XYZ file of C-alpha atoms in Angstrom:
653
model
C 96.130 -25.425 -15.556
C 94.128 -28.252 -14.190
C 90.841 -28.997 -15.764
C 88.214 -30.830 -13.670
C 85.943 -32.901 -15.692
C 82.764 -33.994 -13.900
C 81.574 -37.413 -14.387
C 78.391 -38.124 -16.283
C 76.744 -39.260 -13.116
C 77.035 -35.799 -11.550
C 74.938 -34.100 -14.330
C 71.331 -32.972 -13.306
C 68.660 -35.343 -14.539
C 67.077 -34.269 -17.814
C 63.570 -35.391 -16.831
C 63.532 -32.916 -13.914
C 64.314 -30.049 -16.235
C 61.619 -31.115 -18.610
C 59.115 -31.276 -15.749
C 60.023 -27.751 -14.666
C 59.648 -26.480 -18.207
C 56.248 -28.167 -18.505
C 55.081 -26.626 -15.226
C 56.233 -23.181 -16.317
C 54.487 -23.633 -19.632
C 51.264 -24.708 -17.917
C 51.461 -21.743 -15.541
C 51.930 -19.440 -18.500
C 48.962 -20.988 -20.281
C 46.781 -20.648 -17.149
C 47.797 -17.012 -16.742
C 47.076 -16.283 -20.377
C 43.716 -18.059 -20.144
C 42.878 -16.205 -16.930
C 43.806 -12.876 -18.448
C 41.720 -13.698 -21.508
C 38.820 -14.745 -19.289
C 38.978 -11.591 -17.155
C 39.743 -9.069 -19.868
C 37.965 -10.510 -22.872
C 35.221 -12.909 -21.798
C 34.204 -11.070 -18.579
C 35.740 -7.731 -19.397
C 32.491 -5.798 -19.636
C 31.082 -7.358 -16.474
C 34.242 -6.656 -14.456
C 34.373 -3.104 -15.731
C 30.831 -2.602 -14.495
C 31.715 -4.047 -11.091
C 34.762 -1.832 -10.815
C 32.650 1.170 -11.709
C 30.026 0.102 -9.187
C 32.663 0.081 -6.469
C 33.514 3.633 -7.442
C 29.943 4.901 -7.621
C 27.283 4.428 -4.950
C 23.602 4.741 -5.918
C 20.958 5.846 -3.405
C 17.187 6.115 -3.711
C 15.221 9.264 -2.944
C 11.631 8.775 -1.850
C 8.973 10.639 -3.828
C 6.272 12.737 -2.189
C 2.940 10.959 -2.110
C 0.163 12.907 -3.776
C -2.278 14.841 -1.617
C -5.982 14.014 -1.455
C -8.353 16.988 -1.261
C -12.096 17.497 -1.134
C -14.046 19.331 -3.839
C -13.203 22.734 -2.300
C -9.529 22.082 -1.644
C -9.628 20.975 1.991
C -6.731 18.569 2.640
C -7.934 15.073 3.485
C -4.642 13.170 3.182
C -1.275 14.891 3.615
C 2.331 13.976 4.408
C 4.404 14.696 7.502
C 8.147 14.367 8.145
C 9.347 11.176 9.770
C 12.642 9.504 10.586
C 13.690 5.895 10.206
C 16.676 3.667 10.939
C 18.051 2.136 7.715
C 20.655 -0.522 6.963
C 22.787 -0.572 3.814
C 24.010 -4.155 3.825
C 26.868 -3.502 1.374
C 28.567 -1.289 3.972
C 27.831 -3.491 6.975
C 30.542 -6.038 7.944
C 28.551 -7.649 10.767
C 24.845 -7.950 10.023
C 23.800 -9.939 13.157
C 25.508 -7.568 15.606
C 24.120 -4.536 13.809
C 20.571 -5.886 13.869
C 20.944 -6.636 17.575
C 22.039 -3.051 18.230
C 19.061 -1.650 16.296
C 16.766 -3.890 18.336
C 18.318 -2.539 21.524
C 17.916 1.072 20.413
C 14.390 0.942 19.046
C 12.721 -1.910 20.931
C 11.925 -3.748 17.703
C 12.042 -7.548 18.245
C 15.220 -9.152 16.960
C 13.184 -11.836 15.192
C 11.299 -9.159 13.252
C 14.517 -7.433 12.137
C 16.055 -10.729 11.045
C 12.911 -11.565 9.090
C 12.949 -8.151 7.387
C 16.579 -8.571 6.371
C 16.023 -12.096 5.077
C 12.968 -11.060 3.090
C 14.804 -8.093 1.569
C 17.470 -10.454 0.236
C 14.864 -12.863 -1.123
C 12.981 -10.032 -2.833
C 16.096 -8.705 -4.542
C 16.646 -5.407 -2.693
C 20.005 -4.094 -3.991
C 22.775 -4.197 -1.373
C 23.456 -0.497 -1.861
C 19.786 0.395 -1.207
C 18.837 1.143 2.400
C 16.516 -1.301 4.135
C 14.177 0.413 6.595
C 14.423 -1.434 9.918
C 12.501 0.918 12.231
C 9.918 3.427 11.043
C 8.683 6.666 12.544
C 11.116 6.820 15.471
C 10.404 9.560 17.957
C 12.127 12.864 17.379
C 13.834 12.812 20.769
C 15.512 9.545 19.753
C 16.946 10.973 16.559
C 19.702 13.089 18.172
C 20.769 10.264 20.465
C 20.917 7.741 17.630
C 22.735 10.120 15.276
C 25.667 10.211 17.709
C 25.913 6.411 17.754
C 25.183 5.189 14.225
C 28.564 6.510 13.013
C 30.178 3.674 14.992
C 28.090 1.110 13.142
C 28.956 0.936 9.433
C 25.925 0.548 7.234
C 23.459 2.179 9.638
C 21.957 5.594 9.016
C 19.059 7.815 10.058
C 17.070 8.808 6.992
C 14.251 11.290 6.592
C 11.086 10.107 4.888
C 7.451 11.093 4.727
C 4.582 9.462 6.553
C 0.914 9.727 5.614
C -1.223 11.962 7.809
C -5.026 12.283 7.821
C -5.977 15.640 9.374
C -9.677 14.761 9.622
C -9.186 11.492 11.469
C -12.167 9.161 11.369
C -14.455 11.382 9.260
C -13.081 10.108 5.933
C -11.442 6.863 7.090
C -13.600 4.493 5.023
C -13.267 6.577 1.866
C -9.539 7.270 2.092
C -8.370 4.017 3.628
C -4.778 4.211 4.839
C -1.122 3.707 3.928
C 1.025 1.117 5.713
C 4.108 -1.050 5.177
C 4.027 -3.230 2.080
C 3.782 -6.979 2.498
C 5.402 -9.645 0.309
C 2.447 -9.853 -2.095
C 2.395 -6.080 -2.606
C 6.164 -5.943 -3.168
C 5.710 -8.433 -5.996
C 2.706 -6.578 -7.427
C 4.144 -3.055 -7.712
C 7.274 -2.240 -9.713
C 9.918 -0.340 -7.759
C 8.454 -1.271 -4.379
C 10.708 -2.883 -1.787
C 10.370 -4.227 1.714
C 10.101 -1.272 4.080
C 8.207 0.914 1.593
C 4.646 2.031 2.266
C 1.658 1.337 0.076
C -2.087 2.067 0.037
C -4.085 -0.612 1.837
C -7.726 0.444 1.663
C -10.017 3.016 0.081
C -8.771 5.677 -2.315
C -5.204 5.094 -1.119
C -5.378 1.551 -2.510
C -7.537 2.252 -5.568
C -5.272 5.090 -6.790
C -1.962 3.694 -5.506
C -0.153 3.972 -8.837
C -1.124 7.638 -9.226
C -0.516 8.709 -5.638
C 2.808 6.940 -4.990
C 4.982 8.705 -7.544
C 8.408 7.522 -8.753
C 11.524 7.330 -6.598
C 14.590 9.348 -7.574
C 18.221 8.239 -7.624
C 21.441 9.956 -6.582
C 24.837 8.634 -7.728
C 27.780 9.387 -5.392
C 31.488 8.810 -6.082
C 33.346 7.081 -3.218
C 36.939 6.047 -2.507
C 38.208 2.553 -1.768
C 36.973 2.819 1.824
C 33.498 3.928 0.764
C 33.981 7.559 1.798
C 32.027 10.032 -0.356
C 34.025 12.152 -2.786
C 31.400 13.806 -4.958
C 27.707 13.733 -5.725
C 26.036 13.533 -9.098
C 22.254 13.712 -9.316
C 21.045 11.107 -11.779
C 17.237 11.169 -11.626
C 15.125 13.434 -9.400
C 12.034 11.926 -7.753
C 8.634 12.491 -9.329
C 5.941 13.237 -6.785
C 2.595 11.496 -6.863
C -0.407 13.168 -8.460
C -2.702 15.188 -6.217
C -6.279 13.934 -6.254
C -9.403 16.031 -5.751
C -12.501 14.146 -4.636
C -16.134 15.078 -5.220
C -16.810 14.948 -1.467
C -17.628 18.069 0.542
C -15.713 18.006 3.827
C -18.249 20.154 5.701
C -21.169 18.055 4.474
C -19.320 14.854 5.383
C -18.735 16.159 8.909
C -22.362 17.236 9.249
C -23.604 13.842 8.057
C -21.360 12.066 10.556
C -22.801 14.183 13.345
C -26.326 13.552 12.125
C -25.732 9.815 12.623
C -25.514 10.580 16.350
C -23.450 7.486 17.047
C -25.821 5.063 15.306
C -24.302 2.306 13.221
C -25.084 2.775 9.556
C -24.418 4.919 6.522
C -25.450 8.096 4.710
C -25.002 8.600 0.970
C -25.500 12.023 -0.647
C -25.398 11.918 -4.444
C -25.826 14.344 -7.326
C -28.418 12.522 -9.473
C -27.389 14.269 -12.693
C -23.663 13.452 -12.633
C -23.354 10.572 -10.176
C -20.918 12.542 -8.012
C -20.881 11.481 -4.376
C -20.986 14.512 -2.085
C -20.939 12.584 1.189
C -20.261 8.935 1.952
C -20.308 8.265 5.674
C -19.999 5.123 7.729
C -20.540 4.958 11.462
C -18.875 3.840 13.635
C -15.569 4.776 12.096
C -11.905 4.558 13.090
C -8.844 6.815 13.059
C -6.837 5.761 10.007
C -3.763 7.522 11.413
C -3.373 4.487 13.674
C -2.284 2.389 10.687
C 0.345 4.756 9.261
C 2.707 4.301 12.197
C 3.135 1.511 14.693
C -0.278 -0.026 15.279
C -0.215 -1.368 18.795
C -1.616 -4.783 19.639
C -4.067 -3.062 21.976
C -5.440 -0.762 19.268
C -5.681 -3.586 16.742
C -7.457 -5.838 19.229
C -9.927 -3.084 20.048
C -10.787 -2.515 16.381
C -10.864 -6.216 15.489
C -13.072 -7.278 18.398
C -15.525 -4.369 18.319
C -18.984 -5.902 17.826
C -20.048 -2.947 15.677
C -17.202 -3.562 13.192
C -15.793 -0.035 12.722
C -13.477 -1.181 9.908
C -16.467 -2.085 7.681
C -17.466 0.409 4.996
C -21.230 0.101 5.407
C -22.053 2.181 2.333
C -20.581 -0.350 -0.105
C -19.464 -3.458 1.838
C -22.455 -4.138 4.078
C -25.557 -5.621 2.458
C -28.985 -5.380 4.071
C -32.582 -6.394 3.390
C -33.999 -3.205 1.855
C -37.429 -3.507 3.450
C -40.132 -1.258 2.069
C -37.861 0.952 -0.043
C -37.790 -2.123 -2.301
C -41.414 -1.346 -3.122
C -40.148 1.387 -5.456
C -38.546 -1.334 -7.562
C -41.572 -3.617 -7.274
C -44.031 -0.895 -8.319
C -41.871 -0.108 -11.353
C -41.862 -3.798 -12.269
C -45.640 -4.035 -11.860
C -46.170 -1.126 -14.253
C -43.737 -2.664 -16.733
C -45.725 -5.897 -16.650
C -49.022 -4.135 -17.401
C -50.563 -3.811 -13.937
C -52.644 -0.652 -13.925
C -51.961 2.024 -11.345
C -55.665 2.184 -10.521
C -56.057 -1.558 -10.065
C -56.891 -2.210 -6.419
C -56.262 -4.895 -3.843
C -58.236 -5.352 -0.643
C -55.909 -5.429 2.337
C -57.372 -7.160 5.383
C -54.094 -7.130 7.251
C -52.930 -10.562 6.063
C -52.345 -12.721 2.992
C -52.792 -16.505 3.140
C -50.728 -18.908 1.084
C -51.654 -22.489 1.931
C -51.321 -22.811 5.693
C -48.968 -19.816 5.932
C -50.081 -16.307 6.836
C -48.128 -13.243 5.642
C -49.145 -10.183 7.616
C -49.274 -6.506 6.764
C -47.632 -4.088 9.183
C -51.084 -2.628 9.913
C -52.981 -5.336 11.765
C -56.422 -4.083 10.738
C -55.446 -3.733 7.089
C -55.608 -0.785 4.692
C -58.861 -1.624 2.895
C -58.896 -1.046 -0.849
C -55.432 -0.033 -2.028
C -54.193 1.059 -5.452
C -50.551 1.393 -6.460
C -50.115 4.980 -5.307
C -51.661 4.345 -1.926
C -49.605 1.156 -1.518
C -46.472 3.275 -1.748
C -47.684 6.175 0.372
C -48.907 3.989 3.241
C -46.535 1.088 2.531
C -49.203 -1.608 2.345
C -47.613 -5.059 2.329
C -50.607 -7.087 1.152
C -50.732 -5.174 -2.148
C -47.205 -6.386 -2.976
C -47.871 -9.908 -1.720
C -50.752 -10.360 -4.135
C -49.188 -8.666 -7.154
C -45.851 -10.466 -6.796
C -47.579 -13.815 -6.333
C -49.459 -13.153 -9.540
C -46.356 -12.304 -11.589
C -43.854 -14.728 -10.078
C -40.204 -14.514 -9.055
C -38.730 -14.711 -12.560
C -40.070 -11.325 -13.629
C -38.992 -9.789 -10.312
C -35.453 -11.128 -10.693
C -35.150 -9.968 -14.292
C -36.374 -6.442 -13.586
C -34.319 -5.931 -10.411
C -31.143 -7.013 -12.204
C -31.881 -4.613 -15.064
C -32.421 -1.840 -12.490
C -28.854 -2.239 -11.239
C -29.287 -4.535 -8.241
C -27.264 -7.672 -7.640
C -24.188 -6.193 -9.333
C -21.428 -3.705 -8.559
C -22.027 0.005 -9.083
C -18.383 0.556 -10.119
C -17.566 3.102 -7.399
C -13.804 3.721 -7.128
C -13.375 1.917 -3.822
C -12.150 -1.635 -3.247
C -14.193 -4.540 -1.882
C -17.637 -3.320 -2.971
C -20.350 -5.964 -2.515
C -22.930 -6.628 -5.272
C -25.834 -7.531 -2.999
C -28.285 -10.304 -3.848
C -31.238 -10.450 -6.218
C -32.654 -13.902 -5.404
C -34.327 -16.206 -7.870
C -34.654 -19.802 -8.946
C -31.174 -20.139 -10.399
C -29.581 -18.258 -7.493
C -31.153 -20.510 -4.878
C -30.323 -23.676 -6.790
C -26.695 -22.559 -7.125
C -26.251 -21.251 -3.584
C -28.400 -23.660 -1.578
C -29.084 -26.575 -3.877
C -32.840 -26.166 -3.358
C -35.867 -25.287 -5.459
C -37.511 -21.877 -5.154
C -40.661 -21.734 -3.016
C -43.706 -19.635 -3.747
C -43.665 -18.147 -0.249
C -40.156 -16.808 -0.882
C -41.575 -14.675 -3.682
C -43.919 -13.116 -1.110
C -40.989 -12.236 1.145
C -38.952 -10.864 -1.765
C -41.808 -8.560 -2.781
C -41.304 -6.386 0.317
C -37.503 -6.508 0.402
C -37.158 -9.343 2.884
C -35.952 -12.910 2.633
C -32.794 -13.302 0.586
C -32.916 -9.832 -1.012
C -29.858 -7.725 -0.079
C -28.742 -4.277 -1.226
C -26.199 -1.607 -0.319
C -26.951 2.068 0.389
C -24.954 3.098 -2.694
C -27.022 0.819 -4.937
C -30.219 2.398 -3.659
C -28.821 5.908 -4.230
C -28.017 4.999 -7.842
C -31.550 3.670 -8.408
C -33.325 6.698 -6.901
C -31.049 8.976 -8.961
C -32.172 7.164 -12.112
C -35.761 8.222 -11.424
C -34.635 11.859 -11.617
C -32.071 11.812 -14.419
C -33.997 10.154 -17.228
C -33.469 6.540 -16.237
C -29.653 6.488 -16.336
C -27.859 4.185 -13.922
C -24.756 6.270 -13.247
C -21.494 5.127 -11.765
C -21.081 6.764 -8.332
C -18.156 9.155 -8.853
C -15.621 10.025 -6.158
C -13.126 11.844 -8.410
C -14.052 15.447 -9.144
C -12.392 15.358 -12.569
C -14.255 12.292 -13.813
C -17.120 12.737 -16.265
C -20.485 10.972 -15.760
C -20.416 7.295 -16.664
C -23.668 5.586 -17.664
C -23.655 1.873 -16.785
C -27.191 1.052 -17.861
C -30.787 2.249 -17.880
C -33.731 1.274 -15.747
C -36.441 -0.467 -17.809
C -39.061 2.194 -17.015
C -40.703 4.830 -19.160
C -40.669 8.521 -18.316
C -44.315 8.346 -17.250
C -43.562 5.438 -14.939
C -40.613 7.273 -13.362
C -42.686 10.404 -12.854
C -45.351 8.324 -11.147
C -42.781 6.937 -8.700
C -41.474 10.438 -7.989
C -45.035 11.588 -7.385
C -45.624 8.716 -4.980
C -42.413 9.531 -3.111
C -43.513 13.134 -2.739
C -46.821 11.957 -1.324
C -44.979 9.801 1.230
C -43.687 13.110 2.619
C -46.685 15.403 2.115
C -49.712 13.160 2.599
C -51.151 12.836 6.092
C -50.909 9.056 5.807
C -47.337 9.159 4.486
C -44.575 7.475 6.450
C -41.929 10.209 5.950
C -43.786 13.357 6.992
C -40.815 14.415 9.124
C -39.024 15.300 5.877
C -41.514 17.944 4.761
C -40.002 21.387 4.118
C -41.913 24.564 3.301
C -39.386 25.894 0.792
C -38.236 22.684 -0.898
C -39.735 19.671 -2.657
C -38.853 16.387 -0.962
C -39.740 12.840 -1.979
C -39.017 9.716 0.037
C -39.691 6.067 0.682
C -39.089 4.661 4.124
C -38.285 1.070 4.931
C -38.073 -1.083 8.036
C -36.162 -4.282 7.370
C -36.917 -7.085 9.783
C -33.800 -8.822 11.109
C -35.320 -11.792 12.963
C -38.749 -13.383 13.056
C -40.478 -12.366 16.266
C -43.820 -14.125 15.924
C -47.218 -12.524 16.198
C -46.350 -10.242 19.107
C -44.811 -6.987 17.968
C -42.491 -5.494 20.591
C -41.544 -1.857 20.793
C -38.054 -1.131 19.516
C -36.800 -0.086 22.941
C -38.017 -3.388 24.421
C -36.024 -5.520 21.953
C -32.424 -6.685 22.115
C -30.228 -4.429 19.996
C -29.275 -7.205 17.576
C -32.978 -8.083 17.087
C -34.109 -4.563 16.216
C -35.144 -3.735 12.660
C -32.891 -1.886 10.238
C -34.189 1.598 9.406
C -34.030 2.902 5.809
C -35.062 6.032 3.997
C -34.365 6.720 0.303
C -35.043 10.320 -0.703
C -34.637 13.036 -3.276
C -34.854 16.785 -2.672
C -35.037 19.888 -4.862
C -34.789 23.606 -4.240
C -34.155 26.057 -7.057
C -31.408 24.643 -9.249
C -30.195 22.228 -6.586
C -31.264 18.633 -6.324
C -29.860 15.748 -4.385
C -30.449 12.120 -3.513
C -29.963 11.196 0.141
C -30.089 7.605 1.387
C -29.888 6.839 5.107
C -29.491 3.370 6.552
C -29.373 2.806 10.329
C -28.481 -0.667 11.555
C -30.977 -1.860 14.162
C -32.409 1.645 14.159
C -36.068 0.645 14.374
C -38.657 2.223 12.049
C -37.554 3.979 8.887
C -40.024 6.809 9.343
C -39.252 7.249 13.035
C -35.439 6.869 12.962
C -33.940 7.290 9.492
C -36.216 10.076 8.199
C -35.145 12.632 10.868
C -31.512 12.017 9.946
C -32.250 12.688 6.273
C -34.217 15.797 7.282
C -31.152 17.142 9.101
C -29.017 16.578 5.988
C -31.496 18.455 3.806
C -31.594 21.302 6.318
C -27.845 21.605 5.794
C -28.034 21.273 2.007
C -30.839 23.759 1.427
C -30.329 26.178 4.309
C -26.528 25.954 4.284
C -26.465 25.113 7.965
C -22.782 24.884 8.880
C -21.367 22.525 11.504
C -20.815 24.222 14.846
C -17.059 23.673 14.654
C -14.968 22.144 11.925
C -11.956 20.153 13.225
C -9.675 20.817 10.269
C -6.697 20.713 12.701
C -4.656 23.708 11.558
C -4.732 22.612 7.928
C -5.804 26.111 6.909
C -2.639 27.529 8.410
C -0.541 25.251 6.229
C -1.547 27.162 3.121
C -2.790 24.047 1.343
C -6.463 25.002 1.227
C -7.691 26.529 -2.006
C -11.132 27.801 -2.830
C -12.793 26.136 -5.780
C -14.963 27.992 -8.243
C -18.682 27.773 -7.542
C -20.344 24.958 -9.423
C -22.343 25.941 -12.467
C -26.060 26.001 -11.861
C -27.948 23.075 -13.354
C -31.247 23.672 -15.089
C -34.329 21.740 -14.063
C -35.585 19.175 -16.508
C -39.178 18.477 -17.433
C -39.617 15.926 -14.660
C -38.733 18.446 -11.982
C -40.888 21.163 -13.473
C -43.725 18.681 -13.534
C -43.128 17.827 -9.905
C -43.990 21.368 -8.835
C -47.421 20.969 -10.424
C -48.375 17.704 -8.764
C -51.658 17.786 -6.928
C -51.712 16.331 -3.414
C -53.053 12.803 -3.327
C -56.400 12.454 -1.604
C -57.704 8.922 -1.413
C -60.389 7.115 0.524
C -59.746 6.998 4.252
C -59.602 3.364 5.286
C -57.924 3.970 8.628
C -58.433 1.309 11.237
C -57.991 1.409 14.979
C -54.258 1.056 14.300
C -54.078 4.320 12.330
C -52.316 5.942 15.264
C -49.321 3.880 14.205
C -49.127 5.553 10.800
C -45.614 6.765 11.590
C -44.521 3.146 11.630
C -43.319 1.777 8.298
C -43.194 -1.784 7.080
C -42.235 -4.257 9.801
C -41.576 -7.102 7.381
C -43.272 -10.362 6.714
């Protein structure tokens, strides 16, 4: 046998073997470290991810709560709607998919890209559907259903859209629901881009109650994302239904009584603060905002010179004109001015080289406090206010609820303005002038109020001096926010004067007189621009130069009593224009005059309407019983040649 012995030089190098062993050892260490990292350090996280790949979670939209009137008439409901949604986790090609949705629906590609980008920035989960196109037409649904299966991640989902059966009648009270913006997504928990949210009115104020809570469904899927089973995890919780204090029939009647005039009507229960009607004219159809608001519709609403989007009952502030004399007379009594103390009205009041005129050119002669209210004599208030000064006026008006919010459950309420020294220094950087006190005494100058504020004040004269929060929710109990600084005797005197404004032959609201009811009122004509010494007829003036027409009233019949405030923008005289509107409202309230036709748009057929129990009768208090015993006021007749104009109320300074 031959044995071959290799030379030492043919042996493999030892350093190469060592290098291989080191590499294998390093690989082993890396694998061990990686396994430790995946199974120990990140084990729980990876287990959750693996489970997430197995289970798919979807959201279920909750029903938004209904809004009803006091008798159960539906004011805000929901209707079925369809939308195109994208689940980004299932979509392999986002740009192409967005382009296809744009082609199908007509939505601009830039808008869809912005929606997708914002959804990622706002943290929308990838497994949650992003709504790309809302409220697609029903005829499109079948066509799209046959095509979305070829586009992974796209689906047609059913959702609810808000619907307002009464259209523009309740628009300013209800507001509307529309797509949430970035600020709203951040403000509300559980709200994502593509969801809807309340934007104005009750829909905004009660958003958290009405919206409800979304549900979730967990679905088991295979490796390709195909559904295997379904497991319900959390059912949706519908929003709470809300019943308002408003009466739908009364609201409709009040809107018709406005006859197309710009302005507002407030009907209030003086004992509880409940608002029975809150109208603003012109109005708008809030259904326009729940779907796709066209540029044409938005431009029409935005550019309308009469501003239909403005809630005139709480957001528009006006000079109150002569209805402010109710506040002034109360302040005079509080400061010790006797009701029998007289002023001689010659038709003008001179302050230095300035002349402040009364609406009656020939003057009213000798005027006491009662007659100053009944015939709305300006000079009486000029002299008394000049004597007391602006500081007392400001203090009393603020205590009577003016210059601050009433607390009504609607957004964007304005507080109005009670002017004074500090106010003018802060707002204009100027000192208060004595002549400005004269203007303020008759509700002109800087003085501004809202119709709701005036309704609260007149109600306080009837309910014992309580300044009540105006209530829109039927379930809410009365809320006292202050008391007017007037005694019972002083309040009764003002009620007596208001009754005389209606029943006296010199009164400025005689159109409100009813044979079977007790009505009290104070009319007001708030001057908008200074027109000099020549007084034009309303019909001869430019619309924007015409006076605002006010009437603040209370009415009683049996166990019913109400406060009705009417404000007509550029309506002319309060007695001539606003008083007939209030008279029509009282005819409805006391004679139960129904609207000719009620456009409740098949809501009754839906089965939603319920009949509420009749309200419990309220007893009359001592003030009301006393009102039925008042003797008609008969004072000295100081009529001048201008007495034929007694229908005309205060024309301002």
